[in-house]
Structures are given as structure tokens and as C-alpha cells.
XYZ file of C-alpha atoms in Angstrom:
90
model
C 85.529 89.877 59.248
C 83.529 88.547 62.147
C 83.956 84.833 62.595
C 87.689 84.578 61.875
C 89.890 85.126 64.253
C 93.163 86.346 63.444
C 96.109 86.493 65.293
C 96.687 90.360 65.431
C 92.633 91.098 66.862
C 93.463 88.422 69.222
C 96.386 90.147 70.992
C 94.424 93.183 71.557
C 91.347 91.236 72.632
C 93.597 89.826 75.039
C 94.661 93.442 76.121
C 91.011 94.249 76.498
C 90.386 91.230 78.863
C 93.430 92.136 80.630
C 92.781 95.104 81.616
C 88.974 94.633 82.326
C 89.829 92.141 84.630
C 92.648 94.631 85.920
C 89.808 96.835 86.882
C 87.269 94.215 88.731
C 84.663 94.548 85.823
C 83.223 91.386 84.322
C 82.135 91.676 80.472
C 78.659 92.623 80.988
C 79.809 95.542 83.456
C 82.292 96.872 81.119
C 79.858 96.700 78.173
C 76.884 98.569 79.798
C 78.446 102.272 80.091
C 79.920 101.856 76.519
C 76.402 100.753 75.063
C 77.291 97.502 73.661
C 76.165 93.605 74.303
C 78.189 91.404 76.821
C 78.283 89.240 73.603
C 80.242 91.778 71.759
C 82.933 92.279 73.867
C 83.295 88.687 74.206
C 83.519 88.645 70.322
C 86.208 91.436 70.948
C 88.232 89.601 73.350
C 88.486 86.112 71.541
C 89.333 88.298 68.149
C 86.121 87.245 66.338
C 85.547 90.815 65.529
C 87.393 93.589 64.918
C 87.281 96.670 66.901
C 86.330 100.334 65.836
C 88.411 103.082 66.672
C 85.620 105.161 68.252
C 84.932 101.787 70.314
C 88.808 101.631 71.526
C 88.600 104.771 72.936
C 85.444 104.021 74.508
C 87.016 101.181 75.959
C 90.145 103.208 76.815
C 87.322 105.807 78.868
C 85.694 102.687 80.338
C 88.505 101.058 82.154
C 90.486 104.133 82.617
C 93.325 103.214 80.282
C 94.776 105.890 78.596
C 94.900 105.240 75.696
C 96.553 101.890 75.576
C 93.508 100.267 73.961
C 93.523 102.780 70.905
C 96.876 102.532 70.251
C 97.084 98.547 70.116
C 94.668 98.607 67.657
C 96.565 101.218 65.485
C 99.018 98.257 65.857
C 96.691 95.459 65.091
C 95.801 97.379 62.465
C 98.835 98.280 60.820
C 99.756 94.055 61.079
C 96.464 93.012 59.434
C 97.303 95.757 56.422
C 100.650 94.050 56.182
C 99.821 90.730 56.091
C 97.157 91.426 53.390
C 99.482 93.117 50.953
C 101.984 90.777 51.145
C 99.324 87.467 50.671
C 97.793 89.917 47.923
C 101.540 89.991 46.762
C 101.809 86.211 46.394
């Protein structure tokens, strides 16, 4: 999916950026304990890719979170399924 961004990966890339920035961390800071590229998470927070579970809850750890990040993209994730069986239902 990388490369288009849809609407529902965008919201939670937006909840990403929130609450990095929530936390003083700038991309490459939140990206080194969690053992990806600054470029990644940018990819993550402009929805260009879509996140892993494992990698939400990395996040989640990272920025001390809870588990808000894994359970917006249970809900990203649940949208996206929708919206492809109902264009598959077209």
C-alpha cells in the first residue's frame, strides 16, 4: 500500500505526530529506540504506509501512550476493511 495515502492511515498518522510532539521527541528521536528510519515514521505520519500492529505498540512503549496508538489502528483498520468490501461490492 505504500504510496497512497488514504484517509483512515492518515488520522492515525496524525495521532502518531500528535503525540510525539506531545512528548518533545522529533521523528528521528522517536524512531531510534523502536529501530526504524526517521523516513519511516514520516511515511507513518503522512499515511503513506500502513502501520504494523507489533509497530503500534512499539510506538505506544515509545511515547508512553497506553495503548492509544494500537487501538486507532484496530480502528483504521476496521475502516479500510469496510471501505474495501463495499467498493468490492460495487
Amino acid at each position: 500500500m505504500q504510496g497512497k495515502i488514504k484517509p483512515e492511515f492518515l488520522s492515525f498518522g496524525a495521532e502518531v505526530r500528535r503525540l510525539r510532539k506531545a512528548a518533545g521527541l522529533n521523528q528521528q528521536q522517536l524512531a531510534d529506540p523502536i529501530n526504524v528510519t526517521r523516513s519511516y515514521i514520516t511515511q507513518i505520519e503522512t499515511g503513506r504506509t500502513r502501520c504494523r500492529r507489533d509497530l503500534a505498540l512499539r510506538l505506544d512503549r515509545a511515547l508512553k501512550s497506553g495503548t492509544t496508538l494500537v487501538e486507532s489502528l484496530g480502528r483504521a483498520t476496521r475502516i479500510n476493511q469496510v471501505r474495501q468490501v463495499s467498493q468490492a461490492l460495487r
